[in-house]
Amino acid sequence: MTLQELTAHITAEFQKTYGRAPSYIAAAPGRVNVIGEHTDYNDGFVLPMAIEFYTIMAADKRPDGAGIITFRSTSQPDAATIDLSQPVKPSTPKWGNYPRGVVAGFLARGINPGGLDVLLHSTVPLGSGLSSSAALEVCTATLIEAVTGQTIDPIEKALLAQKAEHDFANVPCGIMDQFISALGREGHLLLLDCRTRKTELVPMNDPAVALLIINTNVKHELSGGEYAERRAQCEEAARNLGVKSLRDVTAEQLEANKGKLSELVYRRARHVIGEITRTPQAAKEIRTSNWTAAGQLMYASHAALRDDYEVSCKELDAVVEIAEGIGNTGGIYGCRMTGGGFGGCCVALVKAVEIKSIAKQIEAAYKIKTGIAATVFSSRPAAGATIIKG
Ligand code: ADP
Ligand code: MG
């Protein structure tokens, strides 16, 4: 659904739910990370793109004037409410903690939207690594801006949304997802330096290429400690190498000081250091339409995530192998897992004219290899959060 179609959809659904038309509408996109994986918590670079899949919210002030916000989601049975006369705290249903955290952030800045009826709908698949959570947070923030007429700096908005995810959803995420959802620009990727928070828009509007997102439709339930374990290994590597973070180490320095690390921690560091170098390189190749070189960096990223960082899985590897098999001649420049790993999505850089044929080939080959149906879709680089009405 285009943003225009989504707007019509949420308007009609709001009317059905609350019996009147909405006065405010806001939307925020999900994202795909083109390259720069597991670099954010190492002060490194990431290169995400906002996708044409959105969380959209429609709202109206409560007719009775009560200081209560009701959030309803088209995908959830239970509404989430906030009583503005009480301190805002995490509560049930759990999904409501994302918007609750954002409302709390605005209240802390002295911005109070007052009582509202809200309906939200999302075309970002939930829990697939395309950041439906950041889309939900940034959309909530943008809706509050629409309602109050008080806009905040987009970087401040992204940080407020990140804090909501930390404090209310208990997810210690980096800054990438909220930054791209708030700051994305149509036709551009966003190169983000997670150390300085400096951002740089990277044009990618060559109609000859497109990004394909392949959802493996698997999510391996692990012990849950993998993310924390990887973070701890990176911290150990930095400590043993005598630096603040792995951002401060070159590949040459790592090799020269290999003896200071266990074999496992050395491999973890090798991925991170390689990936921090690859990410701005990929931005440069994309800026100059050097698609083959950009694609090679994506394959290298995948290999390091699979072999050194060990966060891939057989389904993600299957997609990348299929892509390599189709190859440059078949219209694929590069492919890699995207997101935290252990399932979720792959992203591929492809020739635009071959999109349909490539999608079909990947779907068929993936079904044969894994017995699972993948979901394949493409997106142009989309704009970040917008106020549609209000
Ligand atoms: P991802 O951000 O990769 O999609 P997360 O686990 O970080 O995965 O976030 C998914 C969670 O965000 C869902 O379980 C739900 O709590 C919340 N969420 C996202 N979108 C919606 C929505 N449209 N309606 C209700 N909850 C949502
Ligand atoms: Mg998320």
XYZ file of C-alpha atoms and ligand atoms in Angstrom:
418
model
C 0.000 0.000 0.000
C 1.265 3.466 -0.847
C 1.203 6.136 1.816
C -1.840 7.626 0.077
C -3.679 4.293 0.147
C -2.666 3.778 3.770
C -4.036 7.212 4.660
C -7.401 6.347 3.094
C -7.357 2.981 4.874
C -6.605 4.363 8.353
C -9.161 7.163 7.887
C -11.900 4.641 7.090
C -10.849 2.329 9.933
C -10.726 5.221 12.409
C -14.255 6.210 11.378
C -15.443 2.622 11.959
C -13.675 2.331 15.331
C -14.495 5.704 16.865
C -17.514 6.848 14.844
C -15.959 10.087 13.606
C -13.207 11.302 11.296
C -9.625 11.708 12.556
C -8.149 15.198 12.883
C -4.511 14.104 12.915
C -2.564 11.534 10.877
C 1.151 10.714 11.041
C 3.330 7.981 9.549
C 6.841 6.639 10.063
C 8.689 4.041 7.968
C 10.439 0.783 8.831
C 13.962 0.287 7.545
C 16.425 -2.123 6.074
C 20.109 -1.913 6.919
C 22.079 -2.111 3.658
C 25.415 -2.684 5.433
C 27.024 -2.110 8.839
C 25.776 -4.927 11.056
C 26.633 -5.246 14.755
C 28.709 -2.085 14.417
C 26.384 0.335 16.239
C 27.409 -0.697 19.753
C 31.058 -0.594 18.671
C 30.901 3.136 17.806
C 30.925 2.201 14.108
C 29.008 3.103 10.949
C 25.644 1.851 9.691
C 23.970 2.459 6.317
C 20.206 1.989 6.606
C 17.417 2.950 4.214
C 13.817 3.809 5.096
C 11.421 1.466 3.274
C 7.999 2.054 1.747
C 6.376 0.158 4.613
C 4.963 2.260 7.399
C 3.272 2.537 10.722
C 0.446 5.021 10.351
C -1.616 6.580 13.152
C -4.874 8.483 13.042
C -6.117 10.409 16.072
C -8.667 12.821 17.390
C -9.068 14.655 20.685
C -11.447 12.874 23.034
C -14.950 14.304 22.777
C -15.358 14.185 26.600
C -12.097 16.058 27.199
C -10.786 13.396 29.629
C -7.002 13.180 30.012
C -6.780 9.625 28.711
C -4.997 8.431 25.581
C -6.285 5.221 24.018
C -4.058 3.496 21.467
C -5.696 0.777 19.377
C -3.718 -1.297 16.888
C -5.363 -3.085 13.958
C -3.081 -6.058 14.696
C -3.785 -6.378 18.436
C -6.873 -7.422 20.377
C -6.295 -5.154 23.394
C -6.096 -1.359 23.521
C -3.318 0.392 25.436
C -4.338 3.335 27.597
C -2.476 6.125 29.324
C -4.026 8.094 32.152
C -2.308 11.472 31.928
C -3.210 12.323 35.543
C -0.843 9.560 36.729
C 2.914 9.050 36.178
C 3.341 7.068 32.908
C 4.801 3.615 33.601
C 5.259 0.382 31.588
C 2.099 -1.726 31.733
C -0.021 -4.155 29.739
C -0.645 -4.891 26.914
C 3.094 -5.015 26.319
C 2.977 -3.557 22.811
C 1.583 -0.372 24.373
C 4.903 0.248 26.104
C 6.437 1.633 22.905
C 3.886 4.465 22.568
C 3.747 4.858 26.385
C 7.505 5.441 26.493
C 7.238 8.084 23.785
C 4.382 9.900 25.526
C 6.450 9.843 28.741
C 9.367 11.395 26.827
C 7.203 14.266 25.585
C 5.669 14.846 29.022
C 9.197 15.052 30.463
C 9.857 17.869 27.968
C 6.700 19.661 29.075
C 4.767 18.720 25.933
C 1.346 17.278 26.780
C -0.922 16.100 23.947
C -3.981 15.785 26.210
C -6.615 13.055 25.898
C -6.734 11.287 22.521
C -8.351 8.418 20.660
C -5.741 6.777 18.430
C -5.861 4.009 15.856
C -2.694 2.598 14.296
C -1.926 0.220 11.494
C 1.413 -1.086 10.233
C 2.585 -2.577 6.947
C 6.033 -3.235 8.463
C 6.049 -6.929 9.379
C 6.372 -7.260 13.176
C 9.542 -8.838 14.530
C 11.246 -9.488 11.167
C 14.172 -7.138 11.648
C 12.619 -4.304 9.619
C 12.091 -2.280 12.773
C 8.370 -2.130 13.299
C 9.253 -1.063 16.850
C 11.084 2.119 15.795
C 8.343 2.859 13.243
C 5.795 2.626 16.077
C 7.827 4.896 18.367
C 8.705 7.515 15.775
C 5.124 7.505 14.475
C 3.827 8.137 18.000
C 6.285 11.016 18.395
C 5.272 12.519 15.054
C 1.593 12.210 15.929
C 2.198 14.109 19.186
C 3.958 16.808 17.162
C 0.895 17.019 14.903
C -1.519 17.225 17.849
C 0.443 19.796 19.865
C 1.841 21.795 16.941
C 5.210 21.592 18.702
C 7.875 19.924 16.605
C 11.176 18.853 18.070
C 14.497 18.447 16.299
C 14.456 15.103 14.379
C 17.641 13.912 16.119
C 16.144 14.701 19.511
C 12.992 12.881 18.402
C 15.013 9.798 17.424
C 16.829 9.815 20.772
C 13.531 10.197 22.637
C 12.167 7.175 20.735
C 15.299 5.143 21.494
C 14.957 5.993 25.191
C 11.345 4.792 25.076
C 12.520 1.426 23.726
C 15.243 1.202 26.423
C 13.171 2.281 29.411
C 9.675 1.037 28.540
C 10.235 -2.017 26.296
C 13.469 -3.050 27.998
C 15.328 -3.413 24.693
C 18.883 -1.964 24.811
C 18.844 -1.008 21.096
C 21.307 1.291 19.302
C 20.360 4.531 17.550
C 20.084 3.318 13.944
C 16.410 2.361 13.713
C 14.995 5.521 15.229
C 17.428 7.754 13.324
C 16.519 6.394 9.899
C 12.786 6.365 10.660
C 12.957 10.015 11.770
C 15.591 11.344 9.339
C 15.219 9.253 6.164
C 14.948 11.122 2.879
C 13.338 9.836 -0.303
C 15.938 8.539 -2.781
C 18.678 8.377 -0.126
C 20.374 6.002 2.258
C 21.640 7.375 5.573
C 25.265 6.878 6.561
C 25.275 7.211 10.317
C 28.339 7.445 12.503
C 27.182 5.865 15.754
C 30.071 7.460 17.655
C 29.507 11.103 16.727
C 25.844 10.693 15.608
C 26.842 12.576 12.479
C 24.613 11.677 9.532
C 25.206 11.905 5.808
C 22.573 11.357 3.120
C 23.789 9.043 0.361
C 21.817 9.458 -2.887
C 20.559 6.214 -4.376
C 18.040 7.119 -7.035
C 19.487 5.372 -10.077
C 16.403 3.724 -11.626
C 18.618 0.885 -12.921
C 19.050 -0.661 -9.465
C 16.781 -1.653 -6.626
C 16.940 -3.277 -3.240
C 15.160 -6.543 -2.689
C 14.202 -7.652 0.804
C 13.854 -11.379 1.321
C 12.116 -12.414 4.527
C 13.195 -15.970 5.424
C 10.101 -16.148 7.631
C 12.091 -17.881 10.340
C 13.081 -16.525 13.713
C 15.200 -18.964 15.688
C 14.462 -18.780 19.374
C 17.840 -18.904 21.050
C 18.697 -18.671 24.701
C 18.277 -14.909 24.340
C 21.767 -14.134 25.591
C 23.460 -14.037 22.174
C 23.243 -10.278 21.738
C 24.618 -9.579 25.218
C 27.328 -12.207 24.666
C 28.481 -10.588 21.389
C 28.533 -7.179 23.052
C 30.593 -8.568 25.941
C 33.062 -10.180 23.509
C 33.504 -6.853 21.692
C 34.100 -5.097 25.003
C 36.641 -7.752 25.969
C 38.451 -7.281 22.645
C 38.580 -3.495 23.089
C 39.778 -3.846 26.684
C 42.543 -6.296 25.774
C 43.611 -4.085 22.873
C 43.691 -1.060 25.198
C 41.118 1.049 23.344
C 37.733 2.550 24.154
C 35.921 0.647 21.423
C 36.682 -1.445 18.331
C 36.162 1.714 16.261
C 39.660 2.683 17.375
C 41.363 -0.406 15.898
C 42.489 -0.975 12.293
C 42.674 -4.395 10.650
C 46.480 -4.139 10.720
C 46.522 -3.353 14.437
C 44.221 -6.288 15.091
C 46.535 -8.670 13.229
C 49.605 -7.316 15.019
C 47.923 -7.794 18.410
C 46.187 -11.081 17.693
C 48.044 -12.766 20.563
C 46.227 -10.603 23.114
C 42.871 -12.174 22.247
C 41.346 -15.620 22.416
C 40.672 -17.137 18.989
C 36.922 -16.583 19.367
C 37.178 -12.962 20.527
C 39.684 -12.298 17.732
C 37.133 -13.474 15.132
C 34.374 -11.365 16.671
C 36.654 -8.325 16.498
C 37.670 -9.161 12.925
C 34.048 -8.964 11.811
C 33.390 -5.671 13.583
C 36.589 -3.980 12.392
C 36.097 -5.205 8.813
C 32.454 -4.111 8.821
C 33.288 -0.633 10.153
C 35.658 -0.243 7.173
C 33.235 -1.736 4.640
C 30.297 0.523 5.522
C 31.607 3.966 4.456
C 33.293 2.196 1.518
C 29.920 0.859 0.396
C 28.435 4.360 0.740
C 31.170 5.645 -1.563
C 30.563 2.915 -4.148
C 26.803 3.561 -4.060
C 27.318 7.289 -4.449
C 29.324 6.638 -7.631
C 26.927 3.914 -8.915
C 29.662 1.314 -8.610
C 27.156 -1.478 -8.031
C 29.457 -4.454 -8.482
C 31.873 -3.114 -5.873
C 29.016 -2.281 -3.468
C 27.614 -5.788 -3.975
C 30.976 -7.400 -3.213
C 31.082 -5.530 0.099
C 27.619 -6.906 0.923
C 28.784 -10.478 0.250
C 31.898 -9.870 2.373
C 29.696 -8.558 5.172
C 27.581 -11.706 5.058
C 30.599 -14.024 5.102
C 31.994 -12.267 8.176
C 28.636 -12.342 9.986
C 28.340 -16.051 9.186
C 31.897 -17.222 9.874
C 33.413 -14.757 12.335
C 30.453 -13.274 14.167
C 28.309 -16.435 13.926
C 24.914 -14.717 13.901
C 23.586 -16.137 10.634
C 21.527 -19.322 10.242
C 20.996 -21.878 7.515
C 17.979 -20.089 6.033
C 19.815 -16.746 5.709
C 22.836 -18.567 4.276
C 20.538 -20.373 1.809
C 19.247 -17.043 0.454
C 22.777 -15.685 0.019
C 23.919 -18.895 -1.714
C 20.952 -18.683 -4.076
C 21.804 -15.044 -4.804
C 25.441 -15.937 -5.494
C 24.224 -18.661 -7.833
C 22.107 -16.188 -9.805
C 25.101 -13.871 -9.750
C 25.985 -10.702 -11.595
C 24.927 -12.164 -14.931
C 21.479 -12.902 -13.544
C 21.195 -9.356 -12.170
C 22.273 -9.668 -8.514
C 25.225 -7.533 -7.406
C 25.277 -8.542 -3.756
C 23.273 -10.014 -0.904
C 23.593 -10.304 2.858
C 21.655 -10.993 6.005
C 20.336 -7.807 7.592
C 19.368 -7.109 11.188
C 20.576 -8.877 14.295
C 20.593 -12.352 12.726
C 19.361 -15.883 13.525
C 16.497 -15.367 11.058
C 14.630 -12.382 9.683
C 15.583 -10.836 6.372
C 18.266 -10.678 3.715
C 18.826 -7.618 1.541
C 20.005 -7.855 -2.081
C 21.202 -5.202 -4.506
C 19.734 -6.042 -7.908
C 19.212 -4.769 -11.434
C 15.781 -3.129 -11.483
C 14.698 -4.756 -14.755
C 15.324 -8.213 -13.274
C 13.400 -7.692 -10.020
C 10.409 -9.878 -10.846
C 12.429 -12.726 -12.303
C 14.931 -12.653 -9.420
C 12.149 -12.642 -6.817
C 10.569 -15.692 -8.461
C 13.887 -17.547 -8.698
C 14.737 -16.878 -5.056
C 11.279 -17.918 -3.852
C 11.415 -21.176 -5.814
C 14.990 -22.100 -4.859
C 14.467 -21.167 -1.184
C 11.345 -23.350 -1.018
C 13.290 -26.292 -2.429
C 16.281 -25.764 -0.099
C 14.388 -25.153 3.139
C 10.768 -26.188 2.620
C 9.739 -22.691 3.729
C 7.960 -19.983 1.737
C 9.937 -16.726 1.711
C 8.341 -13.303 1.308
C 10.164 -11.153 -1.222
C 9.513 -7.478 -1.806
C 11.349 -4.439 -3.104
C 11.427 -0.870 -1.918
C 12.825 2.427 -3.102
C 14.526 4.535 -0.412
C 11.568 6.189 1.321
C 11.140 9.422 3.257
C 11.271 9.486 7.044
C 8.390 10.291 9.382
C 5.776 12.764 8.187
C 2.703 14.546 9.450
C -0.018 13.754 6.919
C -2.824 15.663 8.611
C -2.896 18.155 11.447
P 11.131 -5.354 14.815
O 11.380 -3.972 15.342
O 12.297 -5.905 14.097
O 9.895 -5.456 14.002
P 10.827 -5.853 17.625
O 10.741 -7.106 18.423
O 11.867 -4.870 17.972
O 10.927 -6.288 16.090
O 9.431 -5.073 17.709
C 8.218 -5.734 17.490
C 7.233 -5.336 18.571
O 6.817 -3.964 18.378
C 5.935 -6.131 18.516
O 6.052 -7.337 19.222
C 4.956 -5.161 19.179
O 5.087 -5.203 20.581
C 5.455 -3.813 18.714
N 4.737 -3.356 17.499
C 5.277 -2.994 16.324
N 4.333 -2.619 15.435
C 3.143 -2.755 16.059
C 1.791 -2.539 15.678
N 1.468 -2.128 14.465
N 0.822 -2.786 16.605
C 1.152 -3.208 17.838
N 2.396 -3.437 18.245
C 3.401 -3.230 17.394
Mg 12.844 -3.446 16.790
